[in-house]
Short mmCIF file of C-alpha atoms in Angstrom, two decimals:
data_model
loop_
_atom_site.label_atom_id
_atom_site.label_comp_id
_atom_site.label_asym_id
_atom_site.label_seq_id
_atom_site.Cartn_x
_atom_site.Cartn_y
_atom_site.Cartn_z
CA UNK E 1 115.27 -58.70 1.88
CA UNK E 2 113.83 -58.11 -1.67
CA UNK E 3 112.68 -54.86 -2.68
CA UNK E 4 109.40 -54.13 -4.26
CA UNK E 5 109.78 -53.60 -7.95
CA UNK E 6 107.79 -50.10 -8.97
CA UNK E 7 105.11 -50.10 -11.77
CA UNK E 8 106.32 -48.94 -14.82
CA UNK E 9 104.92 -45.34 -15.79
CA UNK E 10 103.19 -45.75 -18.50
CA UNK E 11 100.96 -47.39 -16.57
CA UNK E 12 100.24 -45.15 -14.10
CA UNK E 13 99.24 -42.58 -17.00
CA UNK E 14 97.10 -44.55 -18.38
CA UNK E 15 95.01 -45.29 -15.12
CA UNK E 16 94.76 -41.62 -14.52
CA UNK E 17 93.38 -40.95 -17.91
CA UNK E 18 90.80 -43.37 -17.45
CA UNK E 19 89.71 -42.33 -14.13
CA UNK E 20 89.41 -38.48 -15.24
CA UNK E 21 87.05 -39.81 -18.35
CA UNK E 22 85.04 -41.58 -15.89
CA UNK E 23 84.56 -38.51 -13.52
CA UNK E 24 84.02 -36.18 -16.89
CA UNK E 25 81.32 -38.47 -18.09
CA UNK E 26 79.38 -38.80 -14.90
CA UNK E 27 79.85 -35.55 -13.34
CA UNK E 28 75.88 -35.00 -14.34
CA UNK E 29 72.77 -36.98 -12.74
CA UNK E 30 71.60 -39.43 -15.13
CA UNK E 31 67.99 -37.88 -13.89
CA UNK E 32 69.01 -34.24 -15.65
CA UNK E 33 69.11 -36.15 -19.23
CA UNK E 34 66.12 -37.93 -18.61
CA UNK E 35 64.34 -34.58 -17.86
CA UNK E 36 66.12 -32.27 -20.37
CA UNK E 37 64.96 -34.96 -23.22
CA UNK E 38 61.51 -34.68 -21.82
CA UNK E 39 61.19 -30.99 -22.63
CA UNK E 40 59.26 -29.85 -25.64
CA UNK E 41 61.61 -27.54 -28.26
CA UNK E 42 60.79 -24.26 -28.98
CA UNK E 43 60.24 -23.71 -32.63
CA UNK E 44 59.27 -20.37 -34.52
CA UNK E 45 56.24 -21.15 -34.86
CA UNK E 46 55.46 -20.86 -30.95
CA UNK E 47 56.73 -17.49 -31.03
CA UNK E 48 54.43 -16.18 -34.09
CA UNK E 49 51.61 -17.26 -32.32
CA UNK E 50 52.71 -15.37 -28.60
CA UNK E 51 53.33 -12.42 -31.59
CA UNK E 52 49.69 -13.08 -33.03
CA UNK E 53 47.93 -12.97 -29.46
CA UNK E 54 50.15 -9.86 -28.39
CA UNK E 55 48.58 -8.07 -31.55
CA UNK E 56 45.03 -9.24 -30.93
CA UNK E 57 45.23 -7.77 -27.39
CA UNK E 58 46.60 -4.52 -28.15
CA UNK E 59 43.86 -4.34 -31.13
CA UNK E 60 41.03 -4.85 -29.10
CA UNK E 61 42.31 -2.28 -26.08
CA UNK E 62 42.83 0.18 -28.88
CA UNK E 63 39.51 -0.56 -30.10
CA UNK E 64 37.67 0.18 -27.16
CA UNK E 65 39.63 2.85 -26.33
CA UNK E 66 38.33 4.59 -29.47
CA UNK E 67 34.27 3.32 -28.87
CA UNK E 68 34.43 4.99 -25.52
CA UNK E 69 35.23 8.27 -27.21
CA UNK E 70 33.08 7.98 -30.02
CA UNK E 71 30.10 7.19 -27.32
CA UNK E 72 30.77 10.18 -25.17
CA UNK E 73 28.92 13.32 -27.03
CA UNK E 74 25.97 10.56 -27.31
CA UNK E 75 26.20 9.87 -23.85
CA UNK E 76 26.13 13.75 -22.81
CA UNK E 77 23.06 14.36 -25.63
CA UNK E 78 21.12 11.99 -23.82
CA UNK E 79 21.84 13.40 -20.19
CA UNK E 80 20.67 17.05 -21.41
CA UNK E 81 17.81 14.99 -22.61
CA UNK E 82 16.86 13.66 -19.97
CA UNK E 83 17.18 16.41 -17.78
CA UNK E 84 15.14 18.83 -20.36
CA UNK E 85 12.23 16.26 -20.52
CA UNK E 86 12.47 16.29 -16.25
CA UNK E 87 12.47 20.39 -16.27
CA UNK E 88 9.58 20.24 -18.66
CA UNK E 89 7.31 17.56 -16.76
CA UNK E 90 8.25 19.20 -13.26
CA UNK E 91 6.66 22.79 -15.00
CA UNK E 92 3.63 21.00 -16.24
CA UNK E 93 2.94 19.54 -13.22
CA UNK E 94 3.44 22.56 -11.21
CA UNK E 95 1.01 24.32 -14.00
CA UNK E 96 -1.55 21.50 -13.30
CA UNK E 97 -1.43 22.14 -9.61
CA UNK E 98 -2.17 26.14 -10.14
CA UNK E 99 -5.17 25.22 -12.50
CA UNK E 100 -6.18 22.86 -9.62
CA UNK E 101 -5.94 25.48 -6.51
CA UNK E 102 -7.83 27.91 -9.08
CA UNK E 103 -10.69 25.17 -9.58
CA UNK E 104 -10.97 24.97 -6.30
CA UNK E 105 -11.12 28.63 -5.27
CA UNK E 106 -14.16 28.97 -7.82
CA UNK E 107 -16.17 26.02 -6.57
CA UNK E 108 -15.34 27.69 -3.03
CA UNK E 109 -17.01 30.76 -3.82
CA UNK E 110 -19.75 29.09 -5.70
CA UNK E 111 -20.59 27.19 -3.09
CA UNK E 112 -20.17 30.27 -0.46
CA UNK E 113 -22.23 32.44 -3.15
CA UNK E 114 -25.00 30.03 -2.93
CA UNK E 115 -25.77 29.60 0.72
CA UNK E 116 -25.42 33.25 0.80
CA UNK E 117 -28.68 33.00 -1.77
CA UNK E 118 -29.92 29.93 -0.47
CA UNK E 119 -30.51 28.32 -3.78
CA UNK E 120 -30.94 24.73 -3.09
CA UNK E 121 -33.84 22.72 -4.89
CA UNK E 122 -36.85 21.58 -3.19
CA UNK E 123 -36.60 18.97 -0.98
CA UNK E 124 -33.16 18.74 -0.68
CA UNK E 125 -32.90 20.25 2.73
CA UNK E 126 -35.58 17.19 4.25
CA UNK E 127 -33.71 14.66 2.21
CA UNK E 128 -30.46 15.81 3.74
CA UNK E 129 -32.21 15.88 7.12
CA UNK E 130 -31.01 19.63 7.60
CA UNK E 131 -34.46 20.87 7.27
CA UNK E 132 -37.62 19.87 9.86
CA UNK E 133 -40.21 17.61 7.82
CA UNK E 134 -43.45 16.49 8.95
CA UNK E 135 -45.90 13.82 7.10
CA UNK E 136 -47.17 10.57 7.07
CA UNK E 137 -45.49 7.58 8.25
CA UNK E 138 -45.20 5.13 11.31
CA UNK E 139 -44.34 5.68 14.91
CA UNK E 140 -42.57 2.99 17.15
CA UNK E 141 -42.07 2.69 20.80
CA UNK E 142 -39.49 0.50 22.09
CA UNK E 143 -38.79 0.00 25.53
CA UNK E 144 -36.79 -2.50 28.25
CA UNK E 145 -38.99 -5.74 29.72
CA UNK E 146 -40.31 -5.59 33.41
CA UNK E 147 -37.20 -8.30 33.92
CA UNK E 148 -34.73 -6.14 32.02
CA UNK E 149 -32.98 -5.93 35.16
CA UNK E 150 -32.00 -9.62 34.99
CA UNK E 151 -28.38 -11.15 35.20
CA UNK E 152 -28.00 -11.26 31.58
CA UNK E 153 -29.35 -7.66 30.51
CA UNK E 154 -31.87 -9.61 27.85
CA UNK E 155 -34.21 -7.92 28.80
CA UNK E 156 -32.53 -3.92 28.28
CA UNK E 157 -32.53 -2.41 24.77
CA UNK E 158 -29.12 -1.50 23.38
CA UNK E 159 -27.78 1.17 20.68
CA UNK E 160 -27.06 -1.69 18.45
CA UNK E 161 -30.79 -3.05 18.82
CA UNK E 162 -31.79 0.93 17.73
CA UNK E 163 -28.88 1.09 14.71
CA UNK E 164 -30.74 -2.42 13.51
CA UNK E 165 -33.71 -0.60 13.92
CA UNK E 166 -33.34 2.69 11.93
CA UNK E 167 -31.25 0.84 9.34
CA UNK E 168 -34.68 -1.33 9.09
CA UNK E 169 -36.82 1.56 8.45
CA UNK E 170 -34.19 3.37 6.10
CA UNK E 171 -34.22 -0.50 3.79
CA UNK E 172 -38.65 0.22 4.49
CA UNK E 173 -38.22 3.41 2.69
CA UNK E 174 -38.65 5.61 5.18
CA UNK E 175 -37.67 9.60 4.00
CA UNK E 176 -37.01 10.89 7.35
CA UNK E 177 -36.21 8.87 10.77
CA UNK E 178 -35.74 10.70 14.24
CA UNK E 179 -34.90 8.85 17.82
CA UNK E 180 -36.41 10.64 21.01
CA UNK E 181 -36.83 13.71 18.61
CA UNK E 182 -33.11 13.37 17.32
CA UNK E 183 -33.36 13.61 13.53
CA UNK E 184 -30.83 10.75 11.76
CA UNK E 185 -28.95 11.90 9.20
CA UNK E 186 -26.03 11.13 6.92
CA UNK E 187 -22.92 11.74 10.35
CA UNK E 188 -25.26 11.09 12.68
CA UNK E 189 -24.36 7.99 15.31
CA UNK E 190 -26.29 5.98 17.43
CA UNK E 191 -23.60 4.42 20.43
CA UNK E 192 -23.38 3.68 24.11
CA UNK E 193 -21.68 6.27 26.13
CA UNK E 194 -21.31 4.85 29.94
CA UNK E 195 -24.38 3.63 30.66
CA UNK E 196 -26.59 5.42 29.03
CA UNK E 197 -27.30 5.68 24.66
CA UNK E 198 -26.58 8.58 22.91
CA UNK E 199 -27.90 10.15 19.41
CA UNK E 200 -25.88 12.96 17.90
CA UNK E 201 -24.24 12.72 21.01
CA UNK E 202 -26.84 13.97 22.98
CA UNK E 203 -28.19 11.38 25.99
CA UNK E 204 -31.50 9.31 25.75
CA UNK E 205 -33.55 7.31 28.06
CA UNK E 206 -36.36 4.96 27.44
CA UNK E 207 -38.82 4.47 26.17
CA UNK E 208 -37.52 5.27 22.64
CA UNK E 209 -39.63 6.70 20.75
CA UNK E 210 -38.93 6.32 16.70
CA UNK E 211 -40.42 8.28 14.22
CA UNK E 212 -40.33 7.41 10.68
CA UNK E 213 -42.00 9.23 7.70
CA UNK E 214 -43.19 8.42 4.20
CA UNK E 215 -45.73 5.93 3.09
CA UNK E 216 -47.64 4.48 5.89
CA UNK E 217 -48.64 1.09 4.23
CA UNK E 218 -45.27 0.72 2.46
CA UNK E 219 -43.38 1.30 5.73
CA UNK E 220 -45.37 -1.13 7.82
CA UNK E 221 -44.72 -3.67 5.39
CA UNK E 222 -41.71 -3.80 4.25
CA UNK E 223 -40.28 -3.31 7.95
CA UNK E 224 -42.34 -6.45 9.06
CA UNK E 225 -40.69 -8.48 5.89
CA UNK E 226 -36.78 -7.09 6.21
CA UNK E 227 -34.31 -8.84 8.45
CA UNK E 228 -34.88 -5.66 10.64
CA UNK E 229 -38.34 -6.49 11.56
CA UNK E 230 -37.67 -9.96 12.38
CA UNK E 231 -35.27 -9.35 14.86
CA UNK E 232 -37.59 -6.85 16.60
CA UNK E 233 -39.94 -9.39 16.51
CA UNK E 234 -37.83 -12.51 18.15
CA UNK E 235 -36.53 -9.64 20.68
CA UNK E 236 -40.22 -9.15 21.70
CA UNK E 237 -40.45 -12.69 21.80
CA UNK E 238 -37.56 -14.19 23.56
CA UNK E 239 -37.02 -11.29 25.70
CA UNK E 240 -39.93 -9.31 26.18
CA UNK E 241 -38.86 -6.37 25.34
CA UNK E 242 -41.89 -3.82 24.83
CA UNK E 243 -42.24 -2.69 20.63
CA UNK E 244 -45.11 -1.13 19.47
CA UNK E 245 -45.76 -0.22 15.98
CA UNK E 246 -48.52 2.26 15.04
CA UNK E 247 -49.63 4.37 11.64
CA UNK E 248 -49.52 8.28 11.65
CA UNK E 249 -50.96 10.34 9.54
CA UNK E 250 -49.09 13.49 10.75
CA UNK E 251 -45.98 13.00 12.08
CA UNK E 252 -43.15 15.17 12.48
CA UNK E 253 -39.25 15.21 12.67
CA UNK E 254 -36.48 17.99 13.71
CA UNK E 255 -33.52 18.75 11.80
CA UNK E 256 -30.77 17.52 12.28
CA UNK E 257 -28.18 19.56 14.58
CA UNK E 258 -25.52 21.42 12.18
CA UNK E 259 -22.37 20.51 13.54
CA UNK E 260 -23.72 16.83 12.43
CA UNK E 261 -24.22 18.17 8.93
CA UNK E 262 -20.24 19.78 8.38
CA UNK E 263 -17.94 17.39 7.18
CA UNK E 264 -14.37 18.49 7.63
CA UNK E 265 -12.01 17.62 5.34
CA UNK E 266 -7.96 17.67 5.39
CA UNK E 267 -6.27 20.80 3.85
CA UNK E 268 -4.03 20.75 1.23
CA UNK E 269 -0.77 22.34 2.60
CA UNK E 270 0.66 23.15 -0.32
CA UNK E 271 -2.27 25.66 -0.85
CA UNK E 272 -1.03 28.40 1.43
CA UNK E 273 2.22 28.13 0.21
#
């Protein structure tokens, strides 16, 4: 039996070399040179223009740092402005309201000085219906129809067929006006209350009797020609109501009552303070 004749050494070394090269050489990924070749190179030049940015950043914080401060007594001058100007607008106005109260308190007592005298001119007192007047002028009766007791009520005379009226006789140019002896004036009202009409809220029944005063001719016809007259005359008409209208040569009218005269007004609360 032969025996196996051994490799010489030499060769053995130089196999060993060979393989340790090999591992050496590809103990990296071929991918990591790929990717590290890939990758731009830092120069200087990158890192003078990080420098350059760094600067301009810290320039600008420093510069508005130092603004701030310089705007900060201008800032406080314009607050103690503003609240100077407030303080002296809030004592004019309060100045404004004491001439005010003392404007009023002498046109109170001006007015209470003169109805203590009474001076008023002439006339007034009949124009403002707080007087009794008597004169010339027209008289009207108004009244329901014999069938004013029909379904539909045609027939019955309502407080808006007397407001039409007055307001007819006021557009005629009548002075004074009274209903049932209940002078009109400036407050009075003229409404249904239940089922009865009221004038300065006192009752009335028919027939309504209207008195009207100033130029006889002139009232009679300008009444018939206003929208006032008309409808009194299609309510006679359609609906038979009765309306009479008749010249007077002296006719007379009561004041009016003088809780109708008072208007009330709100008071100021700031006035008894």
């Amino acid at each position: 039996m032969s025996r196996d004749t051994p490799p010489p050494s030499g060769g053995i070394t130089r196999t060993a070399t060979g393989l340790i090269e090999q591992i050496t050489e590809s103990a990296l990924d071929d991918d990591y040179y790929v990717f590290r070749g890939t990758q731009p190179r830092r120069t200087w030049r990158a890192g003078v223009i990080v420098g350059i940015v760094v600067a301009l950043l810290a320039l600008f914080v420093t510069m508005a740092a130092v603004q701030t401060r310089d705007d900060r007594p201008a800032t406080e001058l314009e607050r103690r402005t503003l609240a100077a100007d407030i303080e002296s607008r809030q004592k004019t106005l309060d100045e404004r309201r004491a001439t005010a109260a003392s404007l009023n308190a002498q046109v109170q007592a001006m007015r209470q000085s003169n109805d203590e005298r009474g001076d008023r001119p002439a006339g007034l007192g009949v124009l403002a219906a707080a007087e009794a007047a008597r004169g010339p002028g027209i008289v009207i009766t108004a009244d329901d129809s014999r069938d004013g007791a029909d379904e539909t009520d045609d027939g019955r005379i309502t407080d808006r067929d007397l407001q039409i009226l007055v307001n007819g006789l006021w557009y005629a140019g009548a002075e004074a006006v009274a209903v049932n002896e209940n002078r009109i004036g400036s407050l009075s009202a003229i409404r249904t209350a239940a089922d009865a009409i009221t004038v300065n809220y006192r009752s009335i029944s028919p027939p309504y009797t209207v008195v009207a005063l100033g130029d006889t001719e002139a009232l009679l016809t300008r009444f018939a020609q206003n929208p006032a007259g008309s409808y009194w005359e299609k309510r006679r008409e359609s609906a038979g109501v009765k309306f009479d209208v008749t010249p007077s040569s002296d006719g007379s009218v009561p004041a009016v009552p003088a809780k109708r005269l008072e208007l009330n007004h709100a008071t100021n609360l700031e006035e008894g303070r």
